[in-house]
Coordinates of C-alpha atoms in Angstrom, one line a residue:
X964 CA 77.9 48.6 215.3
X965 CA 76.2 51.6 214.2
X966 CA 77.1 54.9 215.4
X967 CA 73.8 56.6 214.4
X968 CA 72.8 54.0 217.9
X969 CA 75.5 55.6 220.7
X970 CA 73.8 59.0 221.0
X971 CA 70.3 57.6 220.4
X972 CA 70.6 55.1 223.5
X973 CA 70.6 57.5 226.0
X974 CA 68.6 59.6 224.5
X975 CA 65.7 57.7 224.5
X976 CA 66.1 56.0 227.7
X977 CA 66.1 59.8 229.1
X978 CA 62.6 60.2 227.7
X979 CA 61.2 56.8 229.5
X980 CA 63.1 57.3 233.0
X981 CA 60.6 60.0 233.9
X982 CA 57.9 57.5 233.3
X983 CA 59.3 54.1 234.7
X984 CA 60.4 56.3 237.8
X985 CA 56.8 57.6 239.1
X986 CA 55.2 54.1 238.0
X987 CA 57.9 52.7 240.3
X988 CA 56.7 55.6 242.7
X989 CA 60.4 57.3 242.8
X990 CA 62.4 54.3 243.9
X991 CA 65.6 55.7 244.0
X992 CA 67.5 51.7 243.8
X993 CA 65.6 51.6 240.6
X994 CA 66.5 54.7 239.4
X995 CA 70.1 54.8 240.3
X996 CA 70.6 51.4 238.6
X997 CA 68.5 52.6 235.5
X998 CA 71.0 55.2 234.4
X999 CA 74.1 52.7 235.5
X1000 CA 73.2 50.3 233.0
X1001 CA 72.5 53.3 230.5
X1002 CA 75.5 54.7 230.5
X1003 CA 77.4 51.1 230.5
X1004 CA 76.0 50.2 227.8
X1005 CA 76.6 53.5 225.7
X1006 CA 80.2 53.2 227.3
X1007 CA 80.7 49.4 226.0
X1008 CA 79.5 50.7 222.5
X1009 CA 81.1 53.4 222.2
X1010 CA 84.7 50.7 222.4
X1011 CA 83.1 49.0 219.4
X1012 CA 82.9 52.5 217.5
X1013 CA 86.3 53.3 218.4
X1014 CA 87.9 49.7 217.4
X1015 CA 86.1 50.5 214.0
X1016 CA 87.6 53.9 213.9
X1017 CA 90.8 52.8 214.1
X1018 CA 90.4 49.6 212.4
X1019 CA 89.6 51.7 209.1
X1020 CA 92.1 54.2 206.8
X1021 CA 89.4 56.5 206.0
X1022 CA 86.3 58.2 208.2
X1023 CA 83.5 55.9 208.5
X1024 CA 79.5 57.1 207.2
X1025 CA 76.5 56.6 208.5
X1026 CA 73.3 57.7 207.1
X1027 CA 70.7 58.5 208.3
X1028 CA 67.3 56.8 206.9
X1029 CA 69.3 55.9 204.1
X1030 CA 68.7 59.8 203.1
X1031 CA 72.4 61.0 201.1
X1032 CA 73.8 63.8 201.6
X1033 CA 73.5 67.1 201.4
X1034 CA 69.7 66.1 201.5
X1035 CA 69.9 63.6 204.5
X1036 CA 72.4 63.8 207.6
X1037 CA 75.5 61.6 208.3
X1038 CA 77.3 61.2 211.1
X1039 CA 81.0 61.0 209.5
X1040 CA 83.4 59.8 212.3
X1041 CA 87.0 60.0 212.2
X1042 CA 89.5 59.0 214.9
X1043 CA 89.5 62.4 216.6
X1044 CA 85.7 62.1 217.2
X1045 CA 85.3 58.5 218.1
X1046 CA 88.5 59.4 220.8
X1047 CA 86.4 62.3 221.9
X1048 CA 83.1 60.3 222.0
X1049 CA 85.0 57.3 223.8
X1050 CA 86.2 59.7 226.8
X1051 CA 82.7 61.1 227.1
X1052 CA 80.8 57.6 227.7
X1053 CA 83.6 56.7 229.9
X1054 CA 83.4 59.3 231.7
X1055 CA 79.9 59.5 232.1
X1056 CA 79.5 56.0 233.5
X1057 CA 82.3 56.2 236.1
X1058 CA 81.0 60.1 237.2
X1059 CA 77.2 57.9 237.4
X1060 CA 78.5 55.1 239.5
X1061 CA 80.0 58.5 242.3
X1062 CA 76.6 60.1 241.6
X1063 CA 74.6 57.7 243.2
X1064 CA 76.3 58.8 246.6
X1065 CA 76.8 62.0 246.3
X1066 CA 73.0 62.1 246.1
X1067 CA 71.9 59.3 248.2
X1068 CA 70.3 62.2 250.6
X1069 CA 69.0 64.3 247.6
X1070 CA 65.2 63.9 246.1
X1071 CA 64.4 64.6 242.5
X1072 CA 67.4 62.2 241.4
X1073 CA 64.9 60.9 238.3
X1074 CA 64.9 64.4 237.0
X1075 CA 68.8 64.4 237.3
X1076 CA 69.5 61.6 235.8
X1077 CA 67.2 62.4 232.8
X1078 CA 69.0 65.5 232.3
X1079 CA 72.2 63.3 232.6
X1080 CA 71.9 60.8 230.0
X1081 CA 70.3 63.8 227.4
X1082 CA 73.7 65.5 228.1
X1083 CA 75.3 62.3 227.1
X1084 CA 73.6 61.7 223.9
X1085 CA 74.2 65.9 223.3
X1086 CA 77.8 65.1 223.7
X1087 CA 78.0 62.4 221.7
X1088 CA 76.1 63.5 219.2
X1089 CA 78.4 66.3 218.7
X1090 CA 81.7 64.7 218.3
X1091 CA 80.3 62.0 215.5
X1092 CA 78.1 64.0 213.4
X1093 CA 79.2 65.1 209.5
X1094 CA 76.5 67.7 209.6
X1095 CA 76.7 71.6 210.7
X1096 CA 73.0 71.7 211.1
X1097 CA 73.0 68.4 213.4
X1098 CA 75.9 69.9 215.6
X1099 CA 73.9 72.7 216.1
X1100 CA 70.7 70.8 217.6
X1101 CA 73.1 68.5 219.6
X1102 CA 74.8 71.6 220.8
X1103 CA 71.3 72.8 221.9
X1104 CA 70.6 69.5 223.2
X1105 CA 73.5 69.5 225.5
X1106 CA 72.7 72.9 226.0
X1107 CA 69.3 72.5 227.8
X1108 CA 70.0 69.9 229.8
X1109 CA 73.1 71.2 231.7
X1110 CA 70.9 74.4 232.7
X1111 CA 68.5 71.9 234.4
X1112 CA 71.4 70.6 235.8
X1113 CA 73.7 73.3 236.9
X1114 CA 70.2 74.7 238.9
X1115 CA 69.6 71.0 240.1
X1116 CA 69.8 72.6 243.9
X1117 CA 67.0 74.8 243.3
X1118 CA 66.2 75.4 247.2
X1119 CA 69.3 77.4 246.7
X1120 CA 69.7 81.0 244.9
X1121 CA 72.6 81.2 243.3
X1122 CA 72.5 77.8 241.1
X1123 CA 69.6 79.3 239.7
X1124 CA 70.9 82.6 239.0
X1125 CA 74.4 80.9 237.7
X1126 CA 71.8 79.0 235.4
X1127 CA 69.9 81.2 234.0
X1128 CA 72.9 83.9 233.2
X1129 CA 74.3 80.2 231.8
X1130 CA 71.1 79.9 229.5
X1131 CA 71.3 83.3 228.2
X1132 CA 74.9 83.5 227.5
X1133 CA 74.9 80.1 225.8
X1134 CA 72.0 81.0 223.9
X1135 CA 73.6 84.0 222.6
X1136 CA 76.2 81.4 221.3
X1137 CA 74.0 79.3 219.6
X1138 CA 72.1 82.2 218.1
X1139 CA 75.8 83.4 216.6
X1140 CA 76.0 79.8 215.7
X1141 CA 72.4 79.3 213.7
X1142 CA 73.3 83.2 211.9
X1143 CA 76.2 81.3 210.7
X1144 CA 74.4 78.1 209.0
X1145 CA 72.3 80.8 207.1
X1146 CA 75.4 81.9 206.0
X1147 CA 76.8 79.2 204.7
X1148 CA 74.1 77.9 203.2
X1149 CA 73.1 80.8 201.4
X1150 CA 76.5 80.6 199.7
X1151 CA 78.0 76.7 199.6
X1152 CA 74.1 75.8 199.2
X1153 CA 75.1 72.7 202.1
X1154 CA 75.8 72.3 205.5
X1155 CA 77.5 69.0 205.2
X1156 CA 81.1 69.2 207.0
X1157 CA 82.0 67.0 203.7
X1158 CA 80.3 68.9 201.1
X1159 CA 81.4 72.4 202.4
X1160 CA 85.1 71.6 202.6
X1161 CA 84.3 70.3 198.6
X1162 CA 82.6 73.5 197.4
X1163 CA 86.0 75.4 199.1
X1164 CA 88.1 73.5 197.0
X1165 CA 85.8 73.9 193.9
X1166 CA 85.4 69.8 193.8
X1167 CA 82.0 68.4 192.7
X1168 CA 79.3 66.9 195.5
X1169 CA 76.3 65.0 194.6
X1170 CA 73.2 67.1 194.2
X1171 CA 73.9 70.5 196.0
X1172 CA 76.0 73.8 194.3
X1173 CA 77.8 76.6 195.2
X1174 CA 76.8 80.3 194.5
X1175 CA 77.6 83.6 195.1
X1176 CA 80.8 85.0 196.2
X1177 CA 82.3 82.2 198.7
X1178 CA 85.1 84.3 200.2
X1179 CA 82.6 87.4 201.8
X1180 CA 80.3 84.2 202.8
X1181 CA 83.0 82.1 204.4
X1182 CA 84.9 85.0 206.1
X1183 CA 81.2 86.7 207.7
X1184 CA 80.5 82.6 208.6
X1185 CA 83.6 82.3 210.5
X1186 CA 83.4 85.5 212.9
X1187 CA 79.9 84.4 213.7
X1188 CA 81.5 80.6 214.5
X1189 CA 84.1 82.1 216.0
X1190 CA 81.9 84.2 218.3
X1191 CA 79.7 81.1 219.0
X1192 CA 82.5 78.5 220.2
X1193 CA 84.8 80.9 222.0
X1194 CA 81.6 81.5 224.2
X1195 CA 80.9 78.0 224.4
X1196 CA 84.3 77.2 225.2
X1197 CA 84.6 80.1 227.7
X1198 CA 86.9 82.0 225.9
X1199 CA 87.7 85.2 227.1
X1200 CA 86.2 87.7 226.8
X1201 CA 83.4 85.5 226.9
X1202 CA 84.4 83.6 229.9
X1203 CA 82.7 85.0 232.9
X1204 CA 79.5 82.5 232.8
X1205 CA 81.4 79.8 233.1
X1206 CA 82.8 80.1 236.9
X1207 CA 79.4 80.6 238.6
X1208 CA 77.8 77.4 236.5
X1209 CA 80.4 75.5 237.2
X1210 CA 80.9 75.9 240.6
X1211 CA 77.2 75.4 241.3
X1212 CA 76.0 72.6 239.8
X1213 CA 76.3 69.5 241.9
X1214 CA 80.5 68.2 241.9
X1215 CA 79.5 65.2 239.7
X1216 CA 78.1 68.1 237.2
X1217 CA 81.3 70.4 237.6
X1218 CA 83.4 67.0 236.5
X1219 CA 81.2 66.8 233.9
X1220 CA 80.8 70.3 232.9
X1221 CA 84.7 71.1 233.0
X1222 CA 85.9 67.6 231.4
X1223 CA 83.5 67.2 228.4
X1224 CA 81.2 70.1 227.8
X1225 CA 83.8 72.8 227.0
X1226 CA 85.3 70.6 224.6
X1227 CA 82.6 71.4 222.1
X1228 CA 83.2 74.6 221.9
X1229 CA 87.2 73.6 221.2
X1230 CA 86.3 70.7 219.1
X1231 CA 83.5 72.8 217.0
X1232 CA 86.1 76.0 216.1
X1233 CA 88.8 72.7 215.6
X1234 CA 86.9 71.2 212.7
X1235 CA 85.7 74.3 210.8
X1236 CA 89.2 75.7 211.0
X1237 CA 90.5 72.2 209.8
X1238 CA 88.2 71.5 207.1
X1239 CA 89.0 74.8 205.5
X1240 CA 93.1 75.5 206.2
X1241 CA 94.9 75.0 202.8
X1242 CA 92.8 76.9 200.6
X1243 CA 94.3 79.6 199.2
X1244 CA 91.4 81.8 198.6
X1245 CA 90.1 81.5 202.3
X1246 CA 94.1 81.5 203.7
X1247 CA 93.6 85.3 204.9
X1248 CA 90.1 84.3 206.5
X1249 CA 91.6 81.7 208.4
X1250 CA 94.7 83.5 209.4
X1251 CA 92.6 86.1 211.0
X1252 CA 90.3 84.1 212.9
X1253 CA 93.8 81.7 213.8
X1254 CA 95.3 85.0 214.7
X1255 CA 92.4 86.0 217.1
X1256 CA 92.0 82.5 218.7
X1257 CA 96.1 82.7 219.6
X1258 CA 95.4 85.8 221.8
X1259 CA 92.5 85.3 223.2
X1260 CA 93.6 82.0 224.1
X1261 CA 97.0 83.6 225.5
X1262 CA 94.8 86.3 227.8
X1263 CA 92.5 83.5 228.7
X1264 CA 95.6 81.5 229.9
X1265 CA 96.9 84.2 231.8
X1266 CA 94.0 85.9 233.3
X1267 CA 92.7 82.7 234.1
X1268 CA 95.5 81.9 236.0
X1269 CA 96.0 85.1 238.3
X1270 CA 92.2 84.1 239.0
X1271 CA 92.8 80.8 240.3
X1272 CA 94.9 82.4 243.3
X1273 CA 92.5 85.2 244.1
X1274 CA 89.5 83.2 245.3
X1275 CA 89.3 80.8 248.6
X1276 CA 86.7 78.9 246.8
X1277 CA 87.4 75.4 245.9
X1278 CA 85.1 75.1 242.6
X1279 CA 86.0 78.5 241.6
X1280 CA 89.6 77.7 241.5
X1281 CA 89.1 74.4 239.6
X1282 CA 86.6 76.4 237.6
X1283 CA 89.1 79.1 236.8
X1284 CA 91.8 75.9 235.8
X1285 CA 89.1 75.1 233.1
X1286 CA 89.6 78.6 231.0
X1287 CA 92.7 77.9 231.8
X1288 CA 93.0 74.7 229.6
X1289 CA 90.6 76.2 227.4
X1290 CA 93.3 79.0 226.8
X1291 CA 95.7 77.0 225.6
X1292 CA 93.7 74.4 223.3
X1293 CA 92.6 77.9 221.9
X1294 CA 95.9 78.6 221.1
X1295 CA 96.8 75.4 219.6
X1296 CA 94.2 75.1 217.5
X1297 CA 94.9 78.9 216.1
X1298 CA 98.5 77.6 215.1
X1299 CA 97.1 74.9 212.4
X1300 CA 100.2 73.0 212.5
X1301 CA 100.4 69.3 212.6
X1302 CA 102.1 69.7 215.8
X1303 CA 98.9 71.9 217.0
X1304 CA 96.6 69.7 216.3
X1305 CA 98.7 66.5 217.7
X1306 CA 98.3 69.0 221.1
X1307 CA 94.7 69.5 220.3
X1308 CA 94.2 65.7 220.5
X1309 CA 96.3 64.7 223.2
X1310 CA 95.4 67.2 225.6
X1311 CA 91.6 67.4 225.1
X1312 CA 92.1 63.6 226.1
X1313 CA 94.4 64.4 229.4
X1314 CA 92.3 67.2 230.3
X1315 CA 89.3 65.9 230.5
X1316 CA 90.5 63.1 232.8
X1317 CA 92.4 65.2 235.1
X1318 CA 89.8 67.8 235.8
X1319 CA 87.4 65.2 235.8
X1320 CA 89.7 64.0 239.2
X1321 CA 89.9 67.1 240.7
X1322 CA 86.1 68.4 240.7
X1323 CA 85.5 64.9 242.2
X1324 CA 87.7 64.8 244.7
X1325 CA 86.8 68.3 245.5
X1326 CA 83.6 67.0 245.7
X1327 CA 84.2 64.6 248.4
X1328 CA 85.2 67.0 250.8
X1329 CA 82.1 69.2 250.5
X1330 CA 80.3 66.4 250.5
X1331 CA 81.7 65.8 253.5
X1332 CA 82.5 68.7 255.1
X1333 CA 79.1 70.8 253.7
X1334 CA 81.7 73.9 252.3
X1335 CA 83.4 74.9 249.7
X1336 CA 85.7 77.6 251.6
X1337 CA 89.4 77.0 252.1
X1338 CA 88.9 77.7 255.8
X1339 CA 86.2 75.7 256.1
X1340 CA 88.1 72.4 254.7
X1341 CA 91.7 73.2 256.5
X1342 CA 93.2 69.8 258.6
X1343 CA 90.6 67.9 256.3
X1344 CA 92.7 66.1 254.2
X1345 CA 94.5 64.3 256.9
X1346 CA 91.2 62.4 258.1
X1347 CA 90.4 61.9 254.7
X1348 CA 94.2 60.3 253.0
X1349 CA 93.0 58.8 250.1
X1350 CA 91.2 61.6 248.4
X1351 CA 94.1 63.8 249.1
X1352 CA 96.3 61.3 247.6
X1353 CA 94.1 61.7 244.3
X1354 CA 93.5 65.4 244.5
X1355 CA 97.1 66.0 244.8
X1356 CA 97.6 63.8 241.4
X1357 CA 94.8 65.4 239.9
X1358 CA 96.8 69.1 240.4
X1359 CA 99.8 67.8 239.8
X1360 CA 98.9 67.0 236.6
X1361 CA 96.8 69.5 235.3
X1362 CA 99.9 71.6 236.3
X1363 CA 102.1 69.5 233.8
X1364 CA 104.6 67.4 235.9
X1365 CA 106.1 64.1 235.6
X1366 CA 105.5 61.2 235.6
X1367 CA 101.6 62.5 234.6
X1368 CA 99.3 62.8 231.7
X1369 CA 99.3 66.2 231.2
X1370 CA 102.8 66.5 231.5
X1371 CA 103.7 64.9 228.3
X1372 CA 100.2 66.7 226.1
X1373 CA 101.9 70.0 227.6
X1374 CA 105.0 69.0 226.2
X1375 CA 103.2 68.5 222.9
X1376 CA 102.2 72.0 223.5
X1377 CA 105.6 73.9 224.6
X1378 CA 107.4 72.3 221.1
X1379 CA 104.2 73.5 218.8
X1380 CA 104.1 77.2 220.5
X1381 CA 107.6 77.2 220.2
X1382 CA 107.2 76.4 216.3
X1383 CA 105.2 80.0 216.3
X1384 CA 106.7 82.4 219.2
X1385 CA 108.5 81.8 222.4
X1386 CA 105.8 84.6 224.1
X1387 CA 103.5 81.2 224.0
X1388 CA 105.9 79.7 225.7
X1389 CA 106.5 82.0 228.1
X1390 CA 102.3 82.5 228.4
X1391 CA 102.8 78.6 228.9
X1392 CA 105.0 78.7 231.2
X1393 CA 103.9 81.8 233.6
X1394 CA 100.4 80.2 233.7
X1395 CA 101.4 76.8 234.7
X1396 CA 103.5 79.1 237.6
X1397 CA 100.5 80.8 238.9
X1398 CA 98.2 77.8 238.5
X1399 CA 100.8 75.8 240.6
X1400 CA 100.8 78.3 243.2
X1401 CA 97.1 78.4 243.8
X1402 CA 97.0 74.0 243.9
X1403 CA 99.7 74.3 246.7
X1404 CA 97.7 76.8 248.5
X1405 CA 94.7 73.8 248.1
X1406 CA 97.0 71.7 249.8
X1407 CA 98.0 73.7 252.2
X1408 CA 95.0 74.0 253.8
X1409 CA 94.1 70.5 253.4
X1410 CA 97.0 69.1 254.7
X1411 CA 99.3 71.5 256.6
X1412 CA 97.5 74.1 258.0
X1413 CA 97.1 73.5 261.7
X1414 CA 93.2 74.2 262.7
X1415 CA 91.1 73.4 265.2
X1416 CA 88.6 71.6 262.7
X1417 CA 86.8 68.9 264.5
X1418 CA 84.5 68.2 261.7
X1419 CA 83.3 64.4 261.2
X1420 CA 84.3 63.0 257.9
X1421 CA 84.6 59.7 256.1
X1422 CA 85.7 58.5 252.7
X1423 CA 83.0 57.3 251.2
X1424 CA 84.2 54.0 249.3
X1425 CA 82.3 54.1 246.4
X1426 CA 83.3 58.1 245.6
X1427 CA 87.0 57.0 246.4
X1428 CA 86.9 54.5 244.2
X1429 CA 86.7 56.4 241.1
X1430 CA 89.2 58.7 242.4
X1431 CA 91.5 56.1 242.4
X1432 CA 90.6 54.8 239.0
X1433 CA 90.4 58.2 237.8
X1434 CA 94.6 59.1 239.7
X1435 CA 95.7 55.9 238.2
X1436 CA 94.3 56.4 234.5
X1437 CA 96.4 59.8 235.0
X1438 CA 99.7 58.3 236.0
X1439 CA 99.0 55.2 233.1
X1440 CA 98.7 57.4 230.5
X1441 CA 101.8 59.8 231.3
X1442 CA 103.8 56.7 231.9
X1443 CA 102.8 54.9 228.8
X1444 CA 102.7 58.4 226.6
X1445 CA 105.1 57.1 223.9
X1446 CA 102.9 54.1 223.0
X1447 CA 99.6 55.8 223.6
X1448 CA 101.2 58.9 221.5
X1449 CA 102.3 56.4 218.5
X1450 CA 98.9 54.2 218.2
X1451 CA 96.0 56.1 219.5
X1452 CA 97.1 59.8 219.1
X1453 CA 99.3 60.4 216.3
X1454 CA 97.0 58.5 213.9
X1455 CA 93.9 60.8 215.1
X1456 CA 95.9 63.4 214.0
X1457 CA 96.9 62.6 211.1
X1458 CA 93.0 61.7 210.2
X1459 CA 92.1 64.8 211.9
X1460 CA 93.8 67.2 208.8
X1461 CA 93.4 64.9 206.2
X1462 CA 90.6 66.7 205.0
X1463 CA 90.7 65.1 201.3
X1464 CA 90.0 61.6 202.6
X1465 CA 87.3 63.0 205.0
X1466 CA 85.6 64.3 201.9
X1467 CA 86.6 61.4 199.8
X1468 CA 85.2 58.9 202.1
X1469 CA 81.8 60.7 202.0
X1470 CA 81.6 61.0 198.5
X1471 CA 82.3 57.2 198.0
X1472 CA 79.5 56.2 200.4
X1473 CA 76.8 58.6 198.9
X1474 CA 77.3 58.2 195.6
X1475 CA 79.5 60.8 194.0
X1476 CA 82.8 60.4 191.6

């Protein structure tokens, strides 16, 4: 199947749900099942892409138009991205299927859903394209339609103020971002992932040259890149969007937002520092920018942490777990180690899933209980077992303990920090600490604090069930790490930083020698 297809799917049913909704005057049955099968169907071919990612030794090319490169733009995926794409569609169609009740009371559910399914094809878009320039219109395509979302409750003020500050700090990013393709392009005369890794390394690529003085150009490119992502990825200091979006856009949103969207910005400063790490005359470019994403990645960790156990808010602690995370794939993609990278992969996959679980489960009790305050929720979690059950899996682990997920990508983690310092372990360690402390204080109040809360709550069967999926995808993984390590993630990694068959494989498809 052809890849160029998975982002365009729901992309252009996006467009015609608008339509089809007010000729069907709104019907929300119609609606809800619209974007069900959507997302199904991008999720079942998104299996095929990955089955022929890791059916093939080298990245597989798809044109576009037929149009080569550096004149046309390919999508170029490689194991990493079709891994990455493959979590996203999953996600996307479980998070649709808990939507549908979440907003069963809401109006306007055409406009969210067309939102949706453009954040989808953003997403996907991202992690299979071969071309700078594409990234960068699928990073403002994703862009756009998670400020419509996050301000989806627009009777409310704050959304729309979190939404807006959003816009105009993400913007900023993608201006640093669109300085940067000017850059490049000025000086490797391409903005083909492929073709610019080529011109580093002073190989031939069809059609398009090199001029001018690649080292000034590639070193001025990469603090603009590095600007742009770390604010996408809510780096610090260019976090302090990301807690107010986050915590209010609708829960489904926050799953969405924390699980998949902040992987661009990892996955964006990932494959530039990638394509060009083992090139001599770029090595002190790359150590720098390495060297900044290390510590910045270690404050975010840290800081982020502390955070978690200030606030009584339940999003803002799960949005403060998020930089978090981000802080330490920050870190490991500043090491460029195979080791790194191998925690890069594994834990972008085990992060995603398990913040994914805990924004929903969060979610059910304010749907239920109308709050997000500590207080507010305390005794809940007795009269409402289940979703305990799977928030309490969901922070145990994003915390890192057995027999979880995340337990076994931060393990991946300790042994590749401890290949470069024992201070990231220790920023490992005391971060995992406070984070742990501030979960337990979640369940505290959910479970063992004794209140006189006589609010009326159910679980609602439908939102449960993906929790459940969700809790038991968590546990799956952890338990079957060493098999899902040996054929899923250690061959994305290796595919990941083999940079010379990722520009092979391109020139073989377009033409070149």
């Amino acid at each position: 199947m052809d890849a160029l297809i998975l982002p365009t799917i729901p992309m252009a049913f996006a467009f015609a749900l608008p339509v089809l909704s007010q000729l069907l005057k709104g019907n929300k049955k119609f609606v809800n099942a619209y974007a069900m099968i959507v997302t199904g169907l991008t999720f079942v071919l998104s299996l095929d892409v990955f089955r022929a990612a890791y059916s093939s030794e080298k990245p597989l090319i798809y044109t576009f138009g037929g149009w080569k490169t550096p004149i046309g733009i390919i999508y170029e995926v490689d194991k990493f991205g079709a891994l990455l794409a493959l979590t996203t569609s999953f996600l996307m169609f479980i998070i649709t299927f808990y939507s549908i009740r979440y907003l069963e009371h809401e109006t306007g559910v055409e406009w969210y859903y067309t939102l949706y399914l453009g954040l989808e094809a953003g997403l996907l878009g991202i992690f299979l394209t071969g071309d700078a320039f594409n990234l960068f219109v699928m990073l403002e395509v994703t862009a756009v339609a998670a400020y419509g979302l996050v301000m989806f409750y627009t009777e409310e003020g704050y959304p729309a103020y979190s939404g807006v500050r959003y816009a105009i700090i993400s913007s900023i990013g993608t201006t640093f971002y669109f300085l940067a393709l000017g850059v490049l392009y000025y000086g490797f005369g391409t903005v083909n992932f492929a073709d610019l890794a080529a011109k580093a390394r002073g190989y031939p690529f069809p059609v398009s040259e090199a001029a001018g003085n690649l080292l000034t150009v590639f070193a001025l490119a990469m603090a603009l890149i590095t600007r742009a992502f770390t604010i996408k990825s809510a780096i610090m200091p260019n976090h302090f969007w990301l807690p107010g979006a986050h915590s209010s856009a609708p829960s489904p949103i926050s799953a969405v937002l924390s699980g998949l969207v902040v992987n661009a910005g990892i996955y964006g400063l990932a494959r530039f520092i990638w394509l060009f790490t083992g090139i001599s005359e770029f090595e002190n470019a790359v150590r720098v920018v390495s060297t900044v994403l290390i510590g910045l990645g270690a404050v975010s960790a840290l800081l982020a942490s502390l955070a978690m156990t200030a606030h009584d808010d339940v999003k803002r602690i799960v949005a403060y777990s998020t930089i978090l995370h981000m802080g330490y794939l920050a870190m490991a993609v500043g090491l460029r180690t195979e080791l790194g990278t191998k925690a890069v992969v594994f834990h972008m996959l085990n992060h995603s899933l398990g913040k994914a679980l805990l924004f929903l489960a969060v979610g059910v009790f304010i749907h239920e209980a109308g709050s997000r305050k500590l207080q507010d929720l305390a005794g809940l979690g007795k009269k409402m077992p289940l979703t305990t059950v799977s928030l309490a899996i969901a922070t145990i682990s994003l915390v890192g303990l057995p027999p979880t997920n995340v337990f076994f990508s931060k393990l991946v983690l300790y042994y590749a920090y401890l290949e470069k310092s024992v201070a990231l372990v220790v920023v490992l360690v005391l971060s995992s600490v406070f984070a742990l402390v501030s979960y337990m204080k979640m369940l505290y109040w959910l479970w063992i604090k004794k209140t006189e809360n006589n609010t009326e709550v159910k679980e609602p069967k439908s939102m449960v069930a993906v929790l459940l999926l969700l809790a038991v995808l968590c546990l799956a993984i952890g338990i079957l790490s060493p098999l899902i390590i040996e054929k899923v993630i250690d061959p994305a990694t290796v595919q990941a930083l083999d940079v010379e068959g990722y520009i092979q494989a391109a020139i073989n498809v377009l033409g070149g020698k």
